[in-house]
Short mmCIF file of C-alpha atoms in Angstrom, two decimals:
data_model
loop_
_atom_site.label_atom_id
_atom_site.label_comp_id
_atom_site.label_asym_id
_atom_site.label_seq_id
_atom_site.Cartn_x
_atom_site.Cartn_y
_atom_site.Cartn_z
CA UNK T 1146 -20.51 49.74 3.67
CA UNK T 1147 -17.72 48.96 1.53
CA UNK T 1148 -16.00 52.08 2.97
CA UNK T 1149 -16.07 50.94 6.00
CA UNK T 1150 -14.41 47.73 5.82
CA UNK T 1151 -12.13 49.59 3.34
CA UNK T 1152 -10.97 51.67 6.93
CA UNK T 1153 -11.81 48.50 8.78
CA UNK T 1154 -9.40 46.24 6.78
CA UNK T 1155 -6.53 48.70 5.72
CA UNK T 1156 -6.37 50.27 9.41
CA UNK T 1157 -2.64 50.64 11.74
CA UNK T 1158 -3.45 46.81 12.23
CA UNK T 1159 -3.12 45.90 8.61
CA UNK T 1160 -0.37 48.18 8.17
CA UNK T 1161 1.66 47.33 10.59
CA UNK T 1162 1.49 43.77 9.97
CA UNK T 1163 2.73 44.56 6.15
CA UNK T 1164 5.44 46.40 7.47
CA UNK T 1165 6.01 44.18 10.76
CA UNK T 1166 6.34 41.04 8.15
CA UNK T 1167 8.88 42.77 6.25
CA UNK T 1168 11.09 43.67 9.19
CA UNK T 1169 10.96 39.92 10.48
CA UNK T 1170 12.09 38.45 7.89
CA UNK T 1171 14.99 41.25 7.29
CA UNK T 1172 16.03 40.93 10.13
CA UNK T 1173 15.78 36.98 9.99
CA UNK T 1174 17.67 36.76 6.71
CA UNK T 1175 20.78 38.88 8.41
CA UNK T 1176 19.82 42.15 5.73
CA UNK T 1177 20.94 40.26 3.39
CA UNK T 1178 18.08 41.81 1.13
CA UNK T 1179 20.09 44.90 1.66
CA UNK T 1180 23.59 43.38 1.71
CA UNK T 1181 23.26 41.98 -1.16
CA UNK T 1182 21.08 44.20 -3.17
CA UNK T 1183 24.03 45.18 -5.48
CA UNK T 1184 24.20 41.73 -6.57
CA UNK T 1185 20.39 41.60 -7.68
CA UNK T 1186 20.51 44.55 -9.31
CA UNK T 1187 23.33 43.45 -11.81
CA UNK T 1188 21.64 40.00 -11.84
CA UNK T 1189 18.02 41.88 -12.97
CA UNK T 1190 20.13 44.28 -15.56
CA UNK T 1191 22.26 41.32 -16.61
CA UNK T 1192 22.52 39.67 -19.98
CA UNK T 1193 22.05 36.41 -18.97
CA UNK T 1194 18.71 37.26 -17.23
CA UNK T 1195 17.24 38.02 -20.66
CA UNK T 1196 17.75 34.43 -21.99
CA UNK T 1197 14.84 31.82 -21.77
CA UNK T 1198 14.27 28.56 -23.02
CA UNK T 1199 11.16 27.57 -25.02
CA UNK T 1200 9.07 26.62 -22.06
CA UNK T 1201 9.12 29.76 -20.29
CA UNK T 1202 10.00 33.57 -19.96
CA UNK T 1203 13.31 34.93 -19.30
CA UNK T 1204 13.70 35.88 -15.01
CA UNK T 1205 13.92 39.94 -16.75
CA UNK T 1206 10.33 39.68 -18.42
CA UNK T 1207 9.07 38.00 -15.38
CA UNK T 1208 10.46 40.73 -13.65
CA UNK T 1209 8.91 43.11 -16.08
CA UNK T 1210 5.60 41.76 -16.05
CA UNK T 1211 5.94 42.29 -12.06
CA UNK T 1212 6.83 46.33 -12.28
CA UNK T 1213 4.08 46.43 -14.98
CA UNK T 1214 1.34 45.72 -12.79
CA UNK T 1215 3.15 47.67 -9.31
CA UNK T 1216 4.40 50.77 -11.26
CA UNK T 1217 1.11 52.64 -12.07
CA UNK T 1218 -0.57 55.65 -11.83
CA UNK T 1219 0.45 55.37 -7.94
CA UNK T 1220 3.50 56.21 -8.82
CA UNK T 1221 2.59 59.69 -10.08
CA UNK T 1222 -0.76 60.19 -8.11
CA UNK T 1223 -0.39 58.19 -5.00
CA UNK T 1224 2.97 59.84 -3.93
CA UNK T 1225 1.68 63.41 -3.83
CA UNK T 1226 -1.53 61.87 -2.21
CA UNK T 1227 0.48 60.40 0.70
CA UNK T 1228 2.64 63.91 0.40
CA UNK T 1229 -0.85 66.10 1.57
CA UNK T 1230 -2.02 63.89 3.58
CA UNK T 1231 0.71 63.19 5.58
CA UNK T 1232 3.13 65.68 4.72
CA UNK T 1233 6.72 65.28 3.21
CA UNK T 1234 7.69 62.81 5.97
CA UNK T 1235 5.55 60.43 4.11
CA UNK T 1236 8.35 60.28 1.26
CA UNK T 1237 10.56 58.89 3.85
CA UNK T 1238 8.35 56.32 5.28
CA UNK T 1239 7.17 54.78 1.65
CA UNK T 1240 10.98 54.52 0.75
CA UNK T 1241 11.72 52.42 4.39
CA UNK T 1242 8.09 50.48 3.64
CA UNK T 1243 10.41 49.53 0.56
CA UNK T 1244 13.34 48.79 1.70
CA UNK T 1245 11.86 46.27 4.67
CA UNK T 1246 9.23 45.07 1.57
CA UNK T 1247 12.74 43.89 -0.60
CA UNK T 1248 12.59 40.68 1.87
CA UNK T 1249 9.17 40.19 1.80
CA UNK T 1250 8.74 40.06 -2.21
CA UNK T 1251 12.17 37.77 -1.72
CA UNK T 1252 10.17 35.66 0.33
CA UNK T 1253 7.33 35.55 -1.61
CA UNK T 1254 9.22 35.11 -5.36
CA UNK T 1255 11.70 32.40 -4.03
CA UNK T 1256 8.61 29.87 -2.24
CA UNK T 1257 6.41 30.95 -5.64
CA UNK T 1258 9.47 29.22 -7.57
CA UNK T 1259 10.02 26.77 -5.16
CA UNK T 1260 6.37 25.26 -5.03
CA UNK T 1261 5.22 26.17 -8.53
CA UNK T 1262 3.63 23.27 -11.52
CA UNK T 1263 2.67 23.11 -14.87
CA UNK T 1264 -0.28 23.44 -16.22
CA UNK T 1265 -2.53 21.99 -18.57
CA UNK T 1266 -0.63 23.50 -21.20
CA UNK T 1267 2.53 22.85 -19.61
CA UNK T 1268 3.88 26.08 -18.53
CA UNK T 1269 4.84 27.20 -15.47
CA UNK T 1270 2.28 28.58 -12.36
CA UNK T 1271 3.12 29.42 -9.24
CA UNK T 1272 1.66 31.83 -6.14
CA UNK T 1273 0.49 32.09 -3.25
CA UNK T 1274 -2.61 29.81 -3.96
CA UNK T 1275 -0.33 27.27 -4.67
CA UNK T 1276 2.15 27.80 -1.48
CA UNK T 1277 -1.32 27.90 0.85
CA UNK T 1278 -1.85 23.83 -0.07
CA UNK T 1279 1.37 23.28 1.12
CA UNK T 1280 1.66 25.14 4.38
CA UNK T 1281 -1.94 24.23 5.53
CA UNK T 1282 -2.50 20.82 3.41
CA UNK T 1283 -4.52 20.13 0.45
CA UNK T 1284 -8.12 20.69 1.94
CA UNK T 1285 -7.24 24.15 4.25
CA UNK T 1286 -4.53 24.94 1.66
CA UNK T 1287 -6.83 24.89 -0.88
CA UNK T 1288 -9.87 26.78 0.77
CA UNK T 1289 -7.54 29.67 1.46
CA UNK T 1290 -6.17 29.23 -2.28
CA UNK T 1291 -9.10 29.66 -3.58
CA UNK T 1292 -10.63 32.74 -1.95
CA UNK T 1293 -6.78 34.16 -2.57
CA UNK T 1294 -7.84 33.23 -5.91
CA UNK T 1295 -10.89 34.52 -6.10
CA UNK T 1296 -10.05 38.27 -3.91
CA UNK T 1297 -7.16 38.44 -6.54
CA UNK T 1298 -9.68 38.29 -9.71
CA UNK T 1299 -11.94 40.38 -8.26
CA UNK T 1300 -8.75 42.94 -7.82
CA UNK T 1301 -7.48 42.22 -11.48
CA UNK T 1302 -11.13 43.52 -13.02
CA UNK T 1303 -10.86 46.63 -10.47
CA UNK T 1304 -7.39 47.79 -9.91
CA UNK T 1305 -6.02 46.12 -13.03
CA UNK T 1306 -8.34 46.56 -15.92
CA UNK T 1307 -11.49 49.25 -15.27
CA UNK T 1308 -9.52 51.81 -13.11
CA UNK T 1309 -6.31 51.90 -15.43
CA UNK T 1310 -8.87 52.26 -18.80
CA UNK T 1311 -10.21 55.05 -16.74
CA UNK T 1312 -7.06 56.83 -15.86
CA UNK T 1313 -5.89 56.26 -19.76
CA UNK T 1314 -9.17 57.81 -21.22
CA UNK T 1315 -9.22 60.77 -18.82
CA UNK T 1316 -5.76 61.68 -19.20
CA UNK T 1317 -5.67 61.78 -22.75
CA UNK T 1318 -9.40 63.43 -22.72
CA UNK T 1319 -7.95 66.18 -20.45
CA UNK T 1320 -5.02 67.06 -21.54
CA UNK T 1321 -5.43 66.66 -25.53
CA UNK T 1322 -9.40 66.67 -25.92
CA UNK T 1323 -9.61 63.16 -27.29
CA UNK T 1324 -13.08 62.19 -26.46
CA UNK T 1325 -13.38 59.29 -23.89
CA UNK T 1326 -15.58 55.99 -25.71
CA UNK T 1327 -13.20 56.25 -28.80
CA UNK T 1328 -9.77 56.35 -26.12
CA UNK T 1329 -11.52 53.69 -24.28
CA UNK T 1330 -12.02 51.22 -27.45
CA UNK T 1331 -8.34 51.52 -28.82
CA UNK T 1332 -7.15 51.16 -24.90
CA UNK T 1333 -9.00 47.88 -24.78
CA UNK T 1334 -8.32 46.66 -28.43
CA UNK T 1335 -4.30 47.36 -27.93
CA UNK T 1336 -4.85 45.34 -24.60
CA UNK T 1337 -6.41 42.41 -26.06
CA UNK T 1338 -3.40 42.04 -28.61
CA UNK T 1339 -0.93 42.30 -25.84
CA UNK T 1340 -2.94 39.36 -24.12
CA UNK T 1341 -4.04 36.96 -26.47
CA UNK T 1342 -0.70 35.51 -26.83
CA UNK T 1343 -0.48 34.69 -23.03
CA UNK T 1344 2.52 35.34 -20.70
CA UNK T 1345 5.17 35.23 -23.38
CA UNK T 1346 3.53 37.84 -26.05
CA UNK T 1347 2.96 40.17 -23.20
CA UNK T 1348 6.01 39.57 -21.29
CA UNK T 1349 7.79 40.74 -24.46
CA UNK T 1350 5.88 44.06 -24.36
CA UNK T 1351 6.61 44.80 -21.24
CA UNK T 1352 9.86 43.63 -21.48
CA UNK T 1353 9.95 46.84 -23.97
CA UNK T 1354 7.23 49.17 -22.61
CA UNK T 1355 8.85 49.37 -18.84
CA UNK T 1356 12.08 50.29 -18.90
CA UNK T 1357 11.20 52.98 -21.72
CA UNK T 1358 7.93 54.71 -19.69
CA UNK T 1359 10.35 54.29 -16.46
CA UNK T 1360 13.49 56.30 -18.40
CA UNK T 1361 11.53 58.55 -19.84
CA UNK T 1362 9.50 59.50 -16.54
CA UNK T 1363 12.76 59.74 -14.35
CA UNK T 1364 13.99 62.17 -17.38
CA UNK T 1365 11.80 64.03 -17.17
CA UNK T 1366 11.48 64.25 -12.73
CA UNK T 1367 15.46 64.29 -12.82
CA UNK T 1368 14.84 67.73 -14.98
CA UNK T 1369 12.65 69.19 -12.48
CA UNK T 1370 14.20 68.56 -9.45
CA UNK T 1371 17.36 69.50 -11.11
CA UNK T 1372 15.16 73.24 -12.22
CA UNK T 1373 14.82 73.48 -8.58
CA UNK T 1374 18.32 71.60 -6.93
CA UNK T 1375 18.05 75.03 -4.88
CA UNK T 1376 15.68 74.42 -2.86
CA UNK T 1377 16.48 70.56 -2.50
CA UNK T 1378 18.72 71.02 0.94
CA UNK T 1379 15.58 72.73 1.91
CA UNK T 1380 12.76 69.78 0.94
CA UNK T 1381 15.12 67.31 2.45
CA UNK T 1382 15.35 69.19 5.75
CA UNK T 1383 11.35 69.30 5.71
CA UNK T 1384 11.24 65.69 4.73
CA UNK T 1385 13.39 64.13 7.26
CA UNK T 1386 11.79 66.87 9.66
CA UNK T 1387 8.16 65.86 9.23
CA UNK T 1388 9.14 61.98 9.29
CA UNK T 1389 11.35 61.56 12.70
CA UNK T 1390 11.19 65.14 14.97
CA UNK T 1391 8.08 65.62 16.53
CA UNK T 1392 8.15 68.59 17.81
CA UNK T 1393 7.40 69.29 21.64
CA UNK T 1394 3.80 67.92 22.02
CA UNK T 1395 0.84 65.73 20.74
CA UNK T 1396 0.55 67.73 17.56
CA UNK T 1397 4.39 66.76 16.52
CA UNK T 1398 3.24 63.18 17.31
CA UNK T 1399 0.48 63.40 15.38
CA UNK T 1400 2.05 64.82 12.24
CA UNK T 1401 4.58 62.18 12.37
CA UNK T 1402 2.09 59.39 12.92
CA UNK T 1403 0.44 60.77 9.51
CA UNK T 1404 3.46 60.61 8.25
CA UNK T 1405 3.88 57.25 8.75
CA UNK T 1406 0.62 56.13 8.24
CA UNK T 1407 0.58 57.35 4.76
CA UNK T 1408 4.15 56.40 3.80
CA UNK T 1409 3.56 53.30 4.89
CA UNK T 1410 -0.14 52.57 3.66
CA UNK T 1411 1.10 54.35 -0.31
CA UNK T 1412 4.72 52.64 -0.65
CA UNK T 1413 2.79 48.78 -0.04
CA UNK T 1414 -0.06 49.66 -2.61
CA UNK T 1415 2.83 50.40 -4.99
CA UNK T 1416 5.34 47.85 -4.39
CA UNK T 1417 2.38 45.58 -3.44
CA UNK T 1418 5.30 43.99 -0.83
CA UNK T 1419 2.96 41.54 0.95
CA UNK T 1420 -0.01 40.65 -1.55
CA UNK T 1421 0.96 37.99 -2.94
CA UNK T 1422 1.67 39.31 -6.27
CA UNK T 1423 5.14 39.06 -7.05
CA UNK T 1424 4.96 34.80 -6.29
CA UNK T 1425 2.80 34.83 -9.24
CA UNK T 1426 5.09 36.62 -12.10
CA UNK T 1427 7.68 35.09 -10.61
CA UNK T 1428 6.46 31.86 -10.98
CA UNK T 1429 6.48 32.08 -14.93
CA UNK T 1430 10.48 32.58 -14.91
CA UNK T 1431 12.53 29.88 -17.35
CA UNK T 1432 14.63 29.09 -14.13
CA UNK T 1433 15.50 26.42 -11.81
CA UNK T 1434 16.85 28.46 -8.99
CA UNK T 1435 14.39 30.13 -6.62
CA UNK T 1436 16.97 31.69 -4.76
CA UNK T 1437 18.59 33.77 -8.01
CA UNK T 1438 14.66 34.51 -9.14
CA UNK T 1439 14.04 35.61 -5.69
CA UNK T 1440 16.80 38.42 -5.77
CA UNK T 1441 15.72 39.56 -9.30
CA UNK T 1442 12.27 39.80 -7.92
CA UNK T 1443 13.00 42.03 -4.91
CA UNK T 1444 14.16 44.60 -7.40
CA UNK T 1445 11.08 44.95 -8.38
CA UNK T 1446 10.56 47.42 -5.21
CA UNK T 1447 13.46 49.27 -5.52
CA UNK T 1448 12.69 50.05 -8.76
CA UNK T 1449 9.22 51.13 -7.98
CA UNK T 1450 9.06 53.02 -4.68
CA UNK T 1451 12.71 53.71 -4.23
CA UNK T 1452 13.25 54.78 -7.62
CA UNK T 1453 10.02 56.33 -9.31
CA UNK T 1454 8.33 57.35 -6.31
CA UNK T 1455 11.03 59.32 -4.98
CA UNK T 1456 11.80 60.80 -7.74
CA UNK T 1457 8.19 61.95 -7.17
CA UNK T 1458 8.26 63.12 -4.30
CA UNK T 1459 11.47 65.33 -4.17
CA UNK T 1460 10.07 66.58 -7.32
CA UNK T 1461 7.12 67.99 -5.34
CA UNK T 1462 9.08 68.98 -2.22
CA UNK T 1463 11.37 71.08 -4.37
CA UNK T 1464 9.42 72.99 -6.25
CA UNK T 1465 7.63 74.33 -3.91
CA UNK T 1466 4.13 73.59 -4.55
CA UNK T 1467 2.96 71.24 -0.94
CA UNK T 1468 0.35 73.32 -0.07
CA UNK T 1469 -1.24 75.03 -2.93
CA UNK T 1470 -4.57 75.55 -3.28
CA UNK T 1471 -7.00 75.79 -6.00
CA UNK T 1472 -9.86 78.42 -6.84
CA UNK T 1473 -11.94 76.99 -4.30
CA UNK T 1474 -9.11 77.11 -1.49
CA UNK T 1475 -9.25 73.67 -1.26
CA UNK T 1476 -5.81 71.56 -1.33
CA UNK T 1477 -4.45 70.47 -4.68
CA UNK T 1478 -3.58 66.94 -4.95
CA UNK T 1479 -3.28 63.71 -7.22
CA UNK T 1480 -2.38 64.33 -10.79
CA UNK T 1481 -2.83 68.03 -10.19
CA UNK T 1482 -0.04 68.72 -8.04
CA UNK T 1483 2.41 66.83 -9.72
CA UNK T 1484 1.73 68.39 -12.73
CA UNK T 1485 2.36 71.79 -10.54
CA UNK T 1486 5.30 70.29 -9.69
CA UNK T 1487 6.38 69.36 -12.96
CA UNK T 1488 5.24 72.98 -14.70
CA UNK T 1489 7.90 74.75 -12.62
CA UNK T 1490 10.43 73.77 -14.87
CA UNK T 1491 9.30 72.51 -18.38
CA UNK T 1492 6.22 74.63 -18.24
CA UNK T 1493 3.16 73.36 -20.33
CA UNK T 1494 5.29 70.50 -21.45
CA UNK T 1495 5.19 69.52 -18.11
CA UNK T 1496 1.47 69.03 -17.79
CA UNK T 1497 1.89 66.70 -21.35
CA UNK T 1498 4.33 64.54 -19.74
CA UNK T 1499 2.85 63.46 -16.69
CA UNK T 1500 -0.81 63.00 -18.93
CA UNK T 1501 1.54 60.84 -21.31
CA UNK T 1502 3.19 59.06 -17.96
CA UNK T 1503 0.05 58.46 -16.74
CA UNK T 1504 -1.14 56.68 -19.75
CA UNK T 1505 1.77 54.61 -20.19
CA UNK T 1506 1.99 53.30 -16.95
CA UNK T 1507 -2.09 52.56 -16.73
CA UNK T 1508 -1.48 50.26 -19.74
CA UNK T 1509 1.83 48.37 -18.75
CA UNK T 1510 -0.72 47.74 -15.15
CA UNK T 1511 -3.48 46.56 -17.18
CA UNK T 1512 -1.00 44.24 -18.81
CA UNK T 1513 0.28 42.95 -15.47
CA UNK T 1514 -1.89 42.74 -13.53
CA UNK T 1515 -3.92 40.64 -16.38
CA UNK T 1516 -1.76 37.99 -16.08
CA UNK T 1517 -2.05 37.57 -12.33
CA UNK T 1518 -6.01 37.80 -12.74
CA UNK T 1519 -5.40 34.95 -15.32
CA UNK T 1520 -3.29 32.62 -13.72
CA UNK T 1521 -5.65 33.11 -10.27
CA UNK T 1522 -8.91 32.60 -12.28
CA UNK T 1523 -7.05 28.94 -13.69
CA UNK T 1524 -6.72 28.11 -10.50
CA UNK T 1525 -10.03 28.77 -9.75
CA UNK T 1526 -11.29 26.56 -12.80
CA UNK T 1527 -8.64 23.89 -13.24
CA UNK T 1528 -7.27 25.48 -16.06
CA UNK T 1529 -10.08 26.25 -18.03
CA UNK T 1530 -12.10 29.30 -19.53
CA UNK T 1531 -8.45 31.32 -19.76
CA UNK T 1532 -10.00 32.53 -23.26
CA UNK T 1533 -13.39 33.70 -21.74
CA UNK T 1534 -11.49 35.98 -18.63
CA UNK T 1535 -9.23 37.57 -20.86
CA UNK T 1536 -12.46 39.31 -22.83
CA UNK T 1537 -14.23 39.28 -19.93
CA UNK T 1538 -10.87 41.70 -18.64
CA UNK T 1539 -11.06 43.43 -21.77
CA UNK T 1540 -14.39 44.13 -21.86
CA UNK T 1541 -14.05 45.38 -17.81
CA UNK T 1542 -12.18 48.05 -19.13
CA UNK T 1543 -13.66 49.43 -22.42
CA UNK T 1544 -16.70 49.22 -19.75
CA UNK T 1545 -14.28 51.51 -17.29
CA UNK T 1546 -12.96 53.74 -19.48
CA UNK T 1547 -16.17 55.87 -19.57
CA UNK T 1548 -17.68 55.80 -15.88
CA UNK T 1549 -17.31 57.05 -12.58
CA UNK T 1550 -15.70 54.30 -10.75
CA UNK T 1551 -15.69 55.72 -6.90
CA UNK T 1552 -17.47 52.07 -6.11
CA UNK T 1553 -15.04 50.42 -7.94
CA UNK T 1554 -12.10 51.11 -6.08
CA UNK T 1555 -13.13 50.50 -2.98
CA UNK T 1556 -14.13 46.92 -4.12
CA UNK T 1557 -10.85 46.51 -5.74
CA UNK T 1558 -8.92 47.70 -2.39
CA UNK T 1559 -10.80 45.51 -0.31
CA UNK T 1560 -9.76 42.43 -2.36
CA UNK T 1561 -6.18 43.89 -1.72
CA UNK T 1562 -6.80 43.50 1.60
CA UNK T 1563 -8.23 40.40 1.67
CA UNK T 1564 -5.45 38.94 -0.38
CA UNK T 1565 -2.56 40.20 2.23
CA UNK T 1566 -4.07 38.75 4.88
CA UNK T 1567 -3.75 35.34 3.94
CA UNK T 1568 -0.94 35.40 2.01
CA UNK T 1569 1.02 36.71 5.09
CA UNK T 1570 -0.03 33.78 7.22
CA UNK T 1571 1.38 31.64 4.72
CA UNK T 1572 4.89 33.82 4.27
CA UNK T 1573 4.82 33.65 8.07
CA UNK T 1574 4.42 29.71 7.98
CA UNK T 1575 6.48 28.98 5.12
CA UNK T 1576 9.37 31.94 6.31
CA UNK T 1577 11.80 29.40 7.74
CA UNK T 1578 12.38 27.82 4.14
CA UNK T 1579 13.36 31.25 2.59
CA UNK T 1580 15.53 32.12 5.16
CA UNK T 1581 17.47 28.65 5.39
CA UNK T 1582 17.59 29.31 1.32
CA UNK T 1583 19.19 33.03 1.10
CA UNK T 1584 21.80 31.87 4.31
CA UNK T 1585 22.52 28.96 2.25
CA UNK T 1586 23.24 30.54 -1.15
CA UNK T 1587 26.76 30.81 -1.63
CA UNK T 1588 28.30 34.42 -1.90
CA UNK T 1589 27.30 36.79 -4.62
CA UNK T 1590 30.59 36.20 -6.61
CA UNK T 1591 30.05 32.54 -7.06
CA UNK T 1592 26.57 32.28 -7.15
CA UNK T 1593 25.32 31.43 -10.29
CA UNK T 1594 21.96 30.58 -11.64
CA UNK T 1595 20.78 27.77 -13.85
CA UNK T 1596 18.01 28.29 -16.76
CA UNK T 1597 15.72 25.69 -17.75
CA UNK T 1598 16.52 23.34 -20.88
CA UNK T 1599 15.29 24.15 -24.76
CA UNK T 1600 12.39 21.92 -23.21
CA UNK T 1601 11.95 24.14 -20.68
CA UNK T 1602 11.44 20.52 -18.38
#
């Protein structure tokens, strides 16, 4: 059952609404996503990104706590995933699912900032639960608030918490032997540190914990495709190839479609362009203007897809190992073949980095994405209980760590599903707002942005 509304729900229709969103409001806002993604970049990298008053997090550790929770084992398993199942063309179409998703998250980042409140504790909360009661009123608003609220728990104690423990204990147990229960209780007790202290304690690890898993992954990918810059005019011939020349009949249309499909359907699940996500770390930013938080934000998919995942992916289509089989003649895929990929050229080493990869970005998602489970289970409770879902999350994934958890992700990608669904309804609604904002903001030169007060009011 779940299965099937898994197909049901994530079908063309779905897909091409993610990716139909993000074209509208590109092409609405001029490109200036694109046009003026130099600009965020050196605003994200900046110094004065990093500052923060005592009410808040700095715009960078909001960002941060975004990529935590989008830059996951996705990133490493998903891409060669979408690269057998739809071929090399798929590369292509995750990196334009990117580029298209840049407005979206801009969108969704600048109305999360826009809209947000304070809470009982008087910090900062924002989303899309929050932007729903304004586009549809207080009693619509807040019935599609809070089953966005709900579908994004439910996702939190899936995707976030029991699926990443579970990637972290098998890699390890794998690859060095460490047995599982014992990997799964030092995964869970090193997340409840990095939670207890709220948004601030683990914005500051991730703050840390990102950039360094992200440099040392691309380090090691920029190695590899560099052991094989050979054959790179050839994987970039097959990738543009596969993506936009069908060859002479249905069966060229049909490989691109795939192609497309899985491009498509891999780069949202790792940018997560579209759920709703983004609104809510961006929300928690020690800043008073949505537009300069909204350009920082859309980064966040650059970084991710752009970035990591090709790296990825022309790290597989170099080496030469699309297409290889295992013992049973069955096609390798996941972890495996990027391992494959990576064993060309740093040999066993290669198999230890992408184990170590895999753990480090599983536990900067379980970090992230707890957060967003948080601040949508406050909603759901008027600010109370924070305390009892961050063991309840903790306990999800010592619980995870040791079990097959086939059921599990299907749950967890249906909530996706249903939390894109309305949140795009109310992007679509509220678009006009974000636009008018990002025509309005003066040119990148002059534009400056404001931070909050030592008060953080």
């Amino acid at each position: 059952m779940l299965e099937w509304l898994n197909n049901l729900l994530w079908g063309p229709g779905t897909l091409a609404l993610l990716l139909g969103t993000g074209i509208f409001l590109t092409l609405r806002m001029r490109f200036l996503s694109w046009r003026r993604l130099g600009f965020a970049l050196r605003s994200a990298l900046g110094r004065e990104a990093r500052q923060a008053g005592r009410g808040g997090v700095s715009p960078f550790s909001a960002l941060m706590t975004a990529l935590a929770a989008t830059i996951g084992t996705g990133n490493i398993v998903g891409v060669s995933t979408a690269l057998v199942a739809g071929g090399p063309g798929a590369l292509l179409w995750m990196e334009l699912s990117a580029l298209f998703g840049m407005a979206t998250i801009f969108a969704e980042s600048m109305l999360a900032v826009q809209y947000r409140r304070r809470d009982r504790r008087g910090q900062w909360v924002g989303g899309p639960m929050y932007l729903m009661e304004r586009a549809f009123g207080p009693r619509a608003g807040g019935i599609l608030g809070a089953l966005f609220a709900l579908f994004a728990v439910g996702a939190s104690l899936g995707i976030g918490s029991m699926t990443q423990a579970n990637a972290v204990a098998e890699s390890l147990s794998g690859t060095f032997g460490l047995p599982v229960w014992p990997v799964g209780l030092v995964t869970a007790g090193l997340a409840l540190v990095g939670i207890l202290g709220g948004i601030r304690t683990s914005s500051r690890i991730t703050s840390v914990l990102v950039p360094v898993m992200a440099v040392l992954y691309l380090t090691a990918g920029l190695a590899v495709i560099g052991g094989n810059l050979g054959n790179l005019p050839t994987g970039l011939a097959a990738i543009f190839r596969s993506a936009l020349s069908p060859q002479a009949a249905a069966g060229g249309l049909a490989g691109m479609w795939a192609a497309a499909r899985w491009g498509v359907a891999r780069g949202i699940f790792s940018n997560e362009a579209g759920l709703g996500s983004s609104g809510i770390a961006a929300a928690s930013a020690d800043t008073d203007d949505p537009v300069h938080q909204g350009y920082i934000s859309m980064t966040g998919a650059f970084f991710d897809t752009i970035v990591i995942c090709t790296v990825t992916g022309l790290a597989i289509c170099c080496s030469g190992v699309l297409g290889a089989v295992d013992a049973a003649g069955a096609p390798v895929d996941g972890a495996a073949l990027t391992i494959l990929a990576f064993e060309t050229v740093l040999g066993e080493w290669g198999g230890k980095c992408i184990a170590l990869s895999i753990v480090l970005f599983a536990f900067s998602t379980i970090l992230g994405w707890e957060y967003q489970g948080e601040t949508a289970y406050a909603y759901l409770t008027g600010g109370r209980g924070r305390m009892a879902y961050r063991l309840l999350y903790v306990l999800a994934a010592l619980w995870g760590a040791g079990q097959r958890l086939e059921t599990v992700y299907l749950f967890a990608d249906l909530c996706n599903a249903l939390m894109c669904l309305p949140n795009l309804l109310c992007l679509l609604t509220l678009h006009g707002e974000a636009v008018r904002a990002i025509r309005a903001a003066p040119a990148p030169v002059r534009l400056r942005w404001r931070r909050q007060g030592p008060s953080g009011a």
